[in-house]
PDB file of C-alpha atoms and ligand atoms in Angstrom:
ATOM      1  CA  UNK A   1       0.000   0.000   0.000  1.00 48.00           C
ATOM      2  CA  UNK A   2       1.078   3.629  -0.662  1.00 67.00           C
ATOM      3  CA  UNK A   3       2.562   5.563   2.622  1.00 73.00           C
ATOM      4  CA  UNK A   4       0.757   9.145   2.819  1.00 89.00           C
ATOM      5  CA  UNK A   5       2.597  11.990   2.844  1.00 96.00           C
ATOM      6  CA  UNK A   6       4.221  13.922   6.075  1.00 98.00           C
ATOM      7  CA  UNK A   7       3.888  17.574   5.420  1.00 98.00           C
ATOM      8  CA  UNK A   8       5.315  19.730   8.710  1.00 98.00           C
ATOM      9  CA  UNK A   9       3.888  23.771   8.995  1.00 98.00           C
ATOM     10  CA  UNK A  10       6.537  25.741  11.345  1.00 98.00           C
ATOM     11  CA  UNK A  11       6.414  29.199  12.237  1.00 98.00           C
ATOM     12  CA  UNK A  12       6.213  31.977  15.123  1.00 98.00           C
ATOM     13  CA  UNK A  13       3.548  31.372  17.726  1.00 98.00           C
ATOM     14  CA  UNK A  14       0.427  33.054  16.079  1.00 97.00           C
ATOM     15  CA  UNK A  15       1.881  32.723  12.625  1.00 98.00           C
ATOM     16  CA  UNK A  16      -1.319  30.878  11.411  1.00 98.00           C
ATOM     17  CA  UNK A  17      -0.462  27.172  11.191  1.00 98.00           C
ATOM     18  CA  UNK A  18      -3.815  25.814  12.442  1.00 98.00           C
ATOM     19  CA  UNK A  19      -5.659  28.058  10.050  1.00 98.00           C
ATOM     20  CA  UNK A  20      -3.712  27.063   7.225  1.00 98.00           C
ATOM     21  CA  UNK A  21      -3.571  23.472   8.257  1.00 98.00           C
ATOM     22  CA  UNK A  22      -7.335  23.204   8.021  1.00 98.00           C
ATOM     23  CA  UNK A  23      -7.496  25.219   4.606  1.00 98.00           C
ATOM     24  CA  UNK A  24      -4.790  22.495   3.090  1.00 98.00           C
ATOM     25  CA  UNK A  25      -6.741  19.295   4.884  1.00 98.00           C
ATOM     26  CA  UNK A  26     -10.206  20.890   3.242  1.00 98.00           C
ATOM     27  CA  UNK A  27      -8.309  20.812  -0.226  1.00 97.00           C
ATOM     28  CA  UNK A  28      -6.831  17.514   0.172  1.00 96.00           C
ATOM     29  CA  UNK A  29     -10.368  15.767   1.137  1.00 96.00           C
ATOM     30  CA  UNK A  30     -11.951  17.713  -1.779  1.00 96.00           C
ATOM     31  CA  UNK A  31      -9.469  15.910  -3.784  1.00 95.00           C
ATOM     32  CA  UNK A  32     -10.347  12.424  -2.345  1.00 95.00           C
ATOM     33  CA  UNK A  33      -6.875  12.426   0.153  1.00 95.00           C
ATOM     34  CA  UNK A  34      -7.076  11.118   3.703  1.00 95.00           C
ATOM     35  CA  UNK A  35      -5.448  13.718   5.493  1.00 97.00           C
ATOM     36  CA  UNK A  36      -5.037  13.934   9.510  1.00 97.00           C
ATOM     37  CA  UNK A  37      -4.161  16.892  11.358  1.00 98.00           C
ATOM     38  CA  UNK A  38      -2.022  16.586  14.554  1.00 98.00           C
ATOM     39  CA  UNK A  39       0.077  18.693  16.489  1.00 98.00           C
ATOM     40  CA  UNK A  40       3.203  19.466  18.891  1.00 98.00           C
ATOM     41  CA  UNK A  41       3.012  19.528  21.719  1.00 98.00           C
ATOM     42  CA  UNK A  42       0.812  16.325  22.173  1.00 98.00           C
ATOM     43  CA  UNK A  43      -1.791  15.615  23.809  1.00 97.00           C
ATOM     44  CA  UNK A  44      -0.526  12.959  25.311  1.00 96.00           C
ATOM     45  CA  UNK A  45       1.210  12.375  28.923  1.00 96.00           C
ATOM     46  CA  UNK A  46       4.093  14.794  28.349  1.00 98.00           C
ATOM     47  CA  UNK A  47       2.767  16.517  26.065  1.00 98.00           C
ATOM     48  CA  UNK A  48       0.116  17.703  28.991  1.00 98.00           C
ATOM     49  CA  UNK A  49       3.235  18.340  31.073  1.00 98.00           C
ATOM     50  CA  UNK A  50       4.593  20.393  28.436  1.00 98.00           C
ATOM     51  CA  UNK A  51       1.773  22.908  28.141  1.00 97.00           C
ATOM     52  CA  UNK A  52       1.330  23.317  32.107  1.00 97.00           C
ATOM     53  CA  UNK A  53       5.547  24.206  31.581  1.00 97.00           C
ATOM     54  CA  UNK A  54       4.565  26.642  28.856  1.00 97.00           C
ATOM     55  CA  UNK A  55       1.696  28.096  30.915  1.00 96.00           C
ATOM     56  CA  UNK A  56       3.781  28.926  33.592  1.00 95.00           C
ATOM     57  CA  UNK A  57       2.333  26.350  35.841  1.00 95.00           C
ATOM     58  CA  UNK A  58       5.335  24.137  36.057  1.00 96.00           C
ATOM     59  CA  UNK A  59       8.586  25.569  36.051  1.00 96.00           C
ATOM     60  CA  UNK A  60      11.435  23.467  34.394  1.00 97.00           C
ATOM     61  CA  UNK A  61      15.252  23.614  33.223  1.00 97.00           C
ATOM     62  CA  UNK A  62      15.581  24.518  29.706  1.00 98.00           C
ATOM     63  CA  UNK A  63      17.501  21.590  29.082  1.00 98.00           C
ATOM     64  CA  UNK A  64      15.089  19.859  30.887  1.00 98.00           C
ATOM     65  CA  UNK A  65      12.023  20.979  28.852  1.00 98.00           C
ATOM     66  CA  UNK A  66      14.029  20.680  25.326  1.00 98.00           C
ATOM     67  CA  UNK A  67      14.414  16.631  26.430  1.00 98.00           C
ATOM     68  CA  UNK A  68      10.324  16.564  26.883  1.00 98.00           C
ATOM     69  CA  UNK A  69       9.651  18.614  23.347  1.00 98.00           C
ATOM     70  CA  UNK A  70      11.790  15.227  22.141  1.00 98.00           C
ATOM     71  CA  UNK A  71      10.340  12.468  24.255  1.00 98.00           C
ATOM     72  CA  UNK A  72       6.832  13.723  23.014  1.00 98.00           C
ATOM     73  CA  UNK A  73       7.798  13.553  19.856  1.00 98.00           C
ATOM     74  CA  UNK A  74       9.164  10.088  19.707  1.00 98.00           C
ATOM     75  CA  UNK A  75       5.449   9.115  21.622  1.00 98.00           C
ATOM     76  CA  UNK A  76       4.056  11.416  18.947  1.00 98.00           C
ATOM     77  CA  UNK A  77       5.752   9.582  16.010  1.00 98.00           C
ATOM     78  CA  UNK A  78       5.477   5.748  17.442  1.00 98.00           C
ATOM     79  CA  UNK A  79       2.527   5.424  19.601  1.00 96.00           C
ATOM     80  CA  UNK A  80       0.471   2.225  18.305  1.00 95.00           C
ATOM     81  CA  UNK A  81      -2.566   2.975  15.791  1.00 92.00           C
ATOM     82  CA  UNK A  82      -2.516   6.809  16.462  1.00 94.00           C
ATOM     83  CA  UNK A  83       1.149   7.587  16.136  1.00 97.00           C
ATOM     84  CA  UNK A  84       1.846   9.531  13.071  1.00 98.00           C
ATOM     85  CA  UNK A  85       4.040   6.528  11.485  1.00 97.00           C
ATOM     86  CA  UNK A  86       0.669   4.530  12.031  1.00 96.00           C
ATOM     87  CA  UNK A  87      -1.239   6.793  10.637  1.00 97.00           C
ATOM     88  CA  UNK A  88       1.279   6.610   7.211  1.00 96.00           C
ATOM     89  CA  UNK A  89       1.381   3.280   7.106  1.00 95.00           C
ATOM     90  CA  UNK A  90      -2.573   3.074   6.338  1.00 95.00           C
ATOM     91  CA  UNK A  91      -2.108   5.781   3.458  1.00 95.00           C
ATOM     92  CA  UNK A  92      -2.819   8.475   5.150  1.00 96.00           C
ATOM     93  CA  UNK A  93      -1.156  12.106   4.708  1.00 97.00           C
ATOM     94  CA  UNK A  94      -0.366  13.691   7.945  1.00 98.00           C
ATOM     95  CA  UNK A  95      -0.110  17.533   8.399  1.00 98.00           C
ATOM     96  CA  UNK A  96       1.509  18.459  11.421  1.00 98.00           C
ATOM     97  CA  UNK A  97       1.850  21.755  13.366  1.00 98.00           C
ATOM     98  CA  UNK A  98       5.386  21.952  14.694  1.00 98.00           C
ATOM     99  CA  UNK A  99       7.920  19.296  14.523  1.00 98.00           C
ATOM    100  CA  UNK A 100      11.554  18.800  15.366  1.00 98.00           C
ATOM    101  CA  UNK A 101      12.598  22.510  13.833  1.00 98.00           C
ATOM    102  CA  UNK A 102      10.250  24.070  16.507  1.00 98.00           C
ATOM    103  CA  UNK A 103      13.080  22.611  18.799  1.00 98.00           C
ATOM    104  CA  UNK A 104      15.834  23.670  16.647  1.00 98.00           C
ATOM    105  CA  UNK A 105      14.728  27.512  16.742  1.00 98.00           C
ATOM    106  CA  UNK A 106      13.336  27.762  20.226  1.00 98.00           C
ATOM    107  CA  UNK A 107      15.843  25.753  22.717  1.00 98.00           C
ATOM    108  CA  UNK A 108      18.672  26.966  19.990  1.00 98.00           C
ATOM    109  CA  UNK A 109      17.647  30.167  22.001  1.00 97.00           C
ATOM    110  CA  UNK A 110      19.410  28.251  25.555  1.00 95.00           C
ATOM    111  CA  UNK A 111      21.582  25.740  24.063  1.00 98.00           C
ATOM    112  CA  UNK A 112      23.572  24.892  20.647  1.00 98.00           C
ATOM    113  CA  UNK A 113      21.838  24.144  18.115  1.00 98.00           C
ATOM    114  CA  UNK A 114      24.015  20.961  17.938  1.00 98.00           C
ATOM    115  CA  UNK A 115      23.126  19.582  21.087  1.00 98.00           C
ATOM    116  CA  UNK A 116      18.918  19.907  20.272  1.00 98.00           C
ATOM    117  CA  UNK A 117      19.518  18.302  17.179  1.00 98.00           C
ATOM    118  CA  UNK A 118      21.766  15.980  18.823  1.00 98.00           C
ATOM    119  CA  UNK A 119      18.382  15.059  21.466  1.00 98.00           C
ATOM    120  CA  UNK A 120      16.521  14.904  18.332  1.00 98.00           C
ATOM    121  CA  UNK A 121      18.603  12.385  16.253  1.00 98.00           C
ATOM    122  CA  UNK A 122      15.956   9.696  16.854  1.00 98.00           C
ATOM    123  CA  UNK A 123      13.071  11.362  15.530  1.00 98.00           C
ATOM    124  CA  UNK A 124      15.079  12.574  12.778  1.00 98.00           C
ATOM    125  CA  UNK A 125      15.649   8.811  12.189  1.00 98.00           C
ATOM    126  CA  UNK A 126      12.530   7.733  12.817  1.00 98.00           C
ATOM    127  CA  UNK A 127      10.554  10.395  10.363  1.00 98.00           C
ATOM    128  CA  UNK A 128      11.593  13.631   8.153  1.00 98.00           C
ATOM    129  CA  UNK A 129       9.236  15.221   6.619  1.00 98.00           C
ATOM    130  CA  UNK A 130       8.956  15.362   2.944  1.00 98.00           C
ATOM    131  CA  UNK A 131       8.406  18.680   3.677  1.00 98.00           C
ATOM    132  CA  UNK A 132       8.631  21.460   6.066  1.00 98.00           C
ATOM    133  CA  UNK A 133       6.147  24.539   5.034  1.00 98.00           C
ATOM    134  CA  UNK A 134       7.633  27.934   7.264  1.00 98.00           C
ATOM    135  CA  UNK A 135       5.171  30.530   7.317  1.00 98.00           C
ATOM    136  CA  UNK A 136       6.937  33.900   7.956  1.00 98.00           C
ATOM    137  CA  UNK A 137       5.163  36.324   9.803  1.00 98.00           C
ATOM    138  CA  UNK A 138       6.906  39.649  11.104  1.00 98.00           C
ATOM    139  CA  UNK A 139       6.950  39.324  15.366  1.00 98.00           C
ATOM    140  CA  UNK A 140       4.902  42.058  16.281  1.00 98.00           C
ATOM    141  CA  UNK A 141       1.936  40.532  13.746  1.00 98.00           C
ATOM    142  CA  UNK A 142       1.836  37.174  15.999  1.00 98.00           C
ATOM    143  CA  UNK A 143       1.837  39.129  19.195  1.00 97.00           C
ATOM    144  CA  UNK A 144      -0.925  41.361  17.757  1.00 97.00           C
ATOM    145  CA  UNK A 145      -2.723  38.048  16.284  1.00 97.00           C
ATOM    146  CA  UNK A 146      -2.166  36.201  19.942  1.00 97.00           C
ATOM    147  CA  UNK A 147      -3.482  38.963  21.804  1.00 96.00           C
ATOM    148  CA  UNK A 148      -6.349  39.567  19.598  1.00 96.00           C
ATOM    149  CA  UNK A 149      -7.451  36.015  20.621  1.00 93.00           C
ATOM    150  CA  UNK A 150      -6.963  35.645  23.920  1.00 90.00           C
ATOM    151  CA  UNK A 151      -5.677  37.131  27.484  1.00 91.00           C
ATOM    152  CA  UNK A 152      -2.640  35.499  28.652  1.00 93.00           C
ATOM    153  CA  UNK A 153       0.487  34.657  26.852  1.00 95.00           C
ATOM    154  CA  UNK A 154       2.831  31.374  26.691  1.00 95.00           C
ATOM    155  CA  UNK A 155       6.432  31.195  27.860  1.00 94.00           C
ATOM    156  CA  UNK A 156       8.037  32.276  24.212  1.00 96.00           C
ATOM    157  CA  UNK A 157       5.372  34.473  23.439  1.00 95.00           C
ATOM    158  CA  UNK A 158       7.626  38.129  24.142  1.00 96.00           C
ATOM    159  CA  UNK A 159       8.949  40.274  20.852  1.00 97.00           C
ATOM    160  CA  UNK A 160      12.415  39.890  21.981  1.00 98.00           C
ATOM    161  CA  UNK A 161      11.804  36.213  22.233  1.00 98.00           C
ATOM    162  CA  UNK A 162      10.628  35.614  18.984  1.00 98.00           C
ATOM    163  CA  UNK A 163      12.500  37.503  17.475  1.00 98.00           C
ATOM    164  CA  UNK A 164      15.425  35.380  18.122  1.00 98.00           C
ATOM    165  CA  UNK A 165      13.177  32.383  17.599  1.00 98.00           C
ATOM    166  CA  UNK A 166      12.916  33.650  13.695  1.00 98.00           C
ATOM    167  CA  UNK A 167      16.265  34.169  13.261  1.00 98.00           C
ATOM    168  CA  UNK A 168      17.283  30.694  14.829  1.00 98.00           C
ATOM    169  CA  UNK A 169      14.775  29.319  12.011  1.00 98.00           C
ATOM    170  CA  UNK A 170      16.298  30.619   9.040  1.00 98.00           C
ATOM    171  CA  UNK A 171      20.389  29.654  11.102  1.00 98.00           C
ATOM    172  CA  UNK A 172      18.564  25.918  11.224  1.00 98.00           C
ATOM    173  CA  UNK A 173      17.012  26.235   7.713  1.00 98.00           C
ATOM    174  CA  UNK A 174      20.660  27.193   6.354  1.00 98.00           C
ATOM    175  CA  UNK A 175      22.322  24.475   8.688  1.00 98.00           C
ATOM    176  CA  UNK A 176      20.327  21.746   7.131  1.00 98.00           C
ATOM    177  CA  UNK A 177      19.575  22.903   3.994  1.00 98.00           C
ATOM    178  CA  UNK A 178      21.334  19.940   2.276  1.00 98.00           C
ATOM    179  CA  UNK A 179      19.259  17.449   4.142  1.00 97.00           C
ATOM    180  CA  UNK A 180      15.628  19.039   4.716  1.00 98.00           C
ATOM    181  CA  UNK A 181      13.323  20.205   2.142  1.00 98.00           C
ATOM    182  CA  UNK A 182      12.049  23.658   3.329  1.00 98.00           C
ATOM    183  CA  UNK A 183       9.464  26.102   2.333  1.00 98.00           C
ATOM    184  CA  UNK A 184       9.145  29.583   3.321  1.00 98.00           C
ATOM    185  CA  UNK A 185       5.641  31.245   2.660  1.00 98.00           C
ATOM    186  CA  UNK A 186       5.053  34.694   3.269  1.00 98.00           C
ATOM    187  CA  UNK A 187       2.457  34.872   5.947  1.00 98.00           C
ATOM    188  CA  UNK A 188       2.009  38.466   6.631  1.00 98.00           C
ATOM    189  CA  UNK A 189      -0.780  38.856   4.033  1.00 97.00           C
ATOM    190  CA  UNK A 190      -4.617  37.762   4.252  1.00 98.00           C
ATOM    191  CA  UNK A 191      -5.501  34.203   5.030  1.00 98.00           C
ATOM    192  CA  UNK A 192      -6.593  33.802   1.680  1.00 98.00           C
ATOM    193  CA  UNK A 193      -3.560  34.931  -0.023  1.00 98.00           C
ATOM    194  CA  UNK A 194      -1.446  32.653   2.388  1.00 98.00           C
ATOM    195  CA  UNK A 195      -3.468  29.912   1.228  1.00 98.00           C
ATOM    196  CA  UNK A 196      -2.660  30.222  -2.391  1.00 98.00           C
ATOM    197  CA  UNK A 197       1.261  30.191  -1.468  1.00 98.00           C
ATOM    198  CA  UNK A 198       0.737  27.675   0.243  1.00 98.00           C
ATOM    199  CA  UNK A 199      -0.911  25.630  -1.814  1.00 97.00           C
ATOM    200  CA  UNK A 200       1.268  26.674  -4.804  1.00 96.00           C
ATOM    201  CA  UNK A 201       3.590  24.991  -3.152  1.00 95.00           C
ATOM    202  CA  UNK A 202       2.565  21.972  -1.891  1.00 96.00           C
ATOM    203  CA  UNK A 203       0.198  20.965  -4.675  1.00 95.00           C
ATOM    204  CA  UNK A 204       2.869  19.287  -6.691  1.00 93.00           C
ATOM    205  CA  UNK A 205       2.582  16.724  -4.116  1.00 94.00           C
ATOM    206  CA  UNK A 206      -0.313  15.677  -4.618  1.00 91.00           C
ATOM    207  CA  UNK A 207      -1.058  15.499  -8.296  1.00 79.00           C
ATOM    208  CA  UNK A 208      -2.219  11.979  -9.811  1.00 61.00           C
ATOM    209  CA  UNK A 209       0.759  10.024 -10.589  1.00 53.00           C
TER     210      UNK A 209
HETATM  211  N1  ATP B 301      -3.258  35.616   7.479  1.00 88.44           N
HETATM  212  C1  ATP B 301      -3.849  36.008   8.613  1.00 88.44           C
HETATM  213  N2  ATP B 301      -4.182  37.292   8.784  1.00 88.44           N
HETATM  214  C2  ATP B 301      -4.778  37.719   9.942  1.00 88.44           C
HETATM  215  N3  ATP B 301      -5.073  36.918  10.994  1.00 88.44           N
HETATM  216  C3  ATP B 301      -4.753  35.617  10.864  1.00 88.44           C
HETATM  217  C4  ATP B 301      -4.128  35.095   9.694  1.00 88.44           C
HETATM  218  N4  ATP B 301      -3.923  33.769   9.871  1.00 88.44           N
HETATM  219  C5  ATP B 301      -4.397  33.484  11.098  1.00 88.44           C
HETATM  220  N5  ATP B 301      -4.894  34.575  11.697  1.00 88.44           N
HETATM  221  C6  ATP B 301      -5.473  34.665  13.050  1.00 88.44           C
HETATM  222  O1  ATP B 301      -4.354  34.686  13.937  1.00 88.44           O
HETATM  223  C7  ATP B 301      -4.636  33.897  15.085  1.00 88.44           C
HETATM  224  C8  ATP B 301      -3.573  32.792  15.187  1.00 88.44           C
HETATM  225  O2  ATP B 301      -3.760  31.919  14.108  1.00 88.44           O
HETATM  226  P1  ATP B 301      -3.504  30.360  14.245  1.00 88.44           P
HETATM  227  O3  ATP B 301      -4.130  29.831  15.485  1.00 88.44           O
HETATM  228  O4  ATP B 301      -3.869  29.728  12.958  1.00 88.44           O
HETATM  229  O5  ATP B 301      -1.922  30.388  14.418  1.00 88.44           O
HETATM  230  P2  ATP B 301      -0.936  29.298  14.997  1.00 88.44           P
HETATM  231  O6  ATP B 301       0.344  29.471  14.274  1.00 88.44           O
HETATM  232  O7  ATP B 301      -1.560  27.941  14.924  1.00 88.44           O
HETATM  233  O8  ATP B 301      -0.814  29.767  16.493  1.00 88.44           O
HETATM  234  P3  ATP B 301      -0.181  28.995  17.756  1.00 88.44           P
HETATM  235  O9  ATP B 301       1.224  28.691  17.395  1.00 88.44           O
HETATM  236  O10 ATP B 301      -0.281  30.019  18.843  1.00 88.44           O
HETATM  237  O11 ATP B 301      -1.018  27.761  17.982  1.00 88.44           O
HETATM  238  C9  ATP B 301      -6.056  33.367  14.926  1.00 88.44           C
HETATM  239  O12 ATP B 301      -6.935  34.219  15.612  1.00 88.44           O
HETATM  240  C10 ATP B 301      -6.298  33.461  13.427  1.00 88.44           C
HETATM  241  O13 ATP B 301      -7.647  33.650  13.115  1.00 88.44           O
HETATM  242  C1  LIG B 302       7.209  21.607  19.169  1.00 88.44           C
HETATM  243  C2  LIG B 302       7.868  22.625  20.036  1.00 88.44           C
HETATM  244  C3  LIG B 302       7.185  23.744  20.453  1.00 88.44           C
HETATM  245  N1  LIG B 302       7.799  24.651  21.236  1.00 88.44           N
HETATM  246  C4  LIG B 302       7.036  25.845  21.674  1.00 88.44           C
HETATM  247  C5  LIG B 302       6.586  26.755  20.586  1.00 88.44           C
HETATM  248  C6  LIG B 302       5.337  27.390  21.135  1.00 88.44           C
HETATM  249  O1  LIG B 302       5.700  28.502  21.944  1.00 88.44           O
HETATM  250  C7  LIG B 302       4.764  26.287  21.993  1.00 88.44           C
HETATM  251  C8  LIG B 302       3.722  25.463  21.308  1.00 88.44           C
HETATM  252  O2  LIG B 302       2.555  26.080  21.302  1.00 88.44           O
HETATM  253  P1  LIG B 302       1.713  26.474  19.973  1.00 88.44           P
HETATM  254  O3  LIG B 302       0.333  26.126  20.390  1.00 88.44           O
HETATM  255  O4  LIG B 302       2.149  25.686  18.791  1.00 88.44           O
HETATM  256  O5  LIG B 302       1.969  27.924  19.791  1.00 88.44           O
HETATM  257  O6  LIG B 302       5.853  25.423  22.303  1.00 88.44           O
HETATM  258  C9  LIG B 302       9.087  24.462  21.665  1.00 88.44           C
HETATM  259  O7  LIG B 302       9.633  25.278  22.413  1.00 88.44           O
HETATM  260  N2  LIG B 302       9.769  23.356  21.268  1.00 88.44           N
HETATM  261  C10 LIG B 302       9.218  22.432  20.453  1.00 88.44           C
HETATM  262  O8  LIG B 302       9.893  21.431  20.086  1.00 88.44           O
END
């Protein structure tokens, strides 16, 4: 049987990964494609961990909370019948919000970007994505977008933070650039308009072979 396809969306908290997730998944059903959306952090056991950490509910080592990001993604990639691998194996394409370069541009901000990708050599093993989609939004336009939707704000969500958080993207995008396939889609325009990038790039994917 055909494996689906993994397609990864990265980008700045508030970028508009879920929203453009759902626009791609509607596309891909209209075209007769199982698609599944999933995310990181899981829900699962540490992925619940992670989110009372990013909450501010749990405090944790940096080093500490990079290792979880990983361990949730090896449960995130293996876990029987619901693990994205699983899900591959039956056909299915898998969009996923965040993946391993989430952890290469936000704990590159406390350690070297060696050592995170280092933590996450297994899950590079595991699964790579055929492809990573960045959408590039400007700092102050996710804070403005984050705040617009709700009242408190997550442990990376500061302009200085992310900030640094794009820049670390585009050191990890250049890093890897021989090994990854990467996208980067202007996301600063209207949700429509970020669609049709999007899908202008991706739909090559998907065409009837
Ligand atoms: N192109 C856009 N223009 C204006 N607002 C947008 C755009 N895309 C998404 N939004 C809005 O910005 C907010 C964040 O979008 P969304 O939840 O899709 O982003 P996200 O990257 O998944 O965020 P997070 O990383 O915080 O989960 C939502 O309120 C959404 O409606
Ligand atoms: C996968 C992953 C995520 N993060 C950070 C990035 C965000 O601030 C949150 C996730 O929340 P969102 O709902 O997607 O905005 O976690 C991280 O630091 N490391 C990772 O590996």
């Amino acid at each position: 049987m055909k494996t689906g396809r993994f397609v990864v969306f990265e980008g700045l908290d508030g970028s508009g990964k879920t929203t453009q997730m759902a626009r791609v998944q509607q596309r891909l059903t209209h075209m007769g494609i199982g698609a599944d959306t999933t995310c990181e952090p899981t829900d699962g056991p540490v992925g619940t961990l992670i989110r009372q950490i990013l909450e501010g509910r749990v405090s944790m080592d940096p080093r500490t909370l990079a290792a979880l990001f990983a361990a949730d993604r090896t449960d995130h990639l293996v876990a029987p019948d619901t693990g994205v691998k699983a899900l591959m194996e039956k056909g299915r394409t898998v969009l996923c919000d965040r993946y391993y370069f989430s952890s290469y541009a936000y704990h590159a901000m406390d350690m070297d970007l060696e050592w995170v990708m280092t933590l996450n050599a297994v899950n590079a093993q595991i699964l790579k994505p055929d492809l990573t989609l960045f959408i590039d939004v400007a700092p102050n336009t996710c804070l403005e977008r984050i705040r617009a939707g709700r009242t408190h704000l997550d442990l990376f969500e500061k302009i200085d933070i992310l900030t640094r958080v794009r820049d670390n993207y585009f050191a990890a995008f250049e890093r890897l650039k021989d090994q990854e396939t990467v996208k980067v889609v202007d996301g600063n325009a209207s949700e429509d308009a970020v669609e049709q990038a999007i899908w202008h790039g991706i739909s090559h994917m998907f065409t009837k072979e």
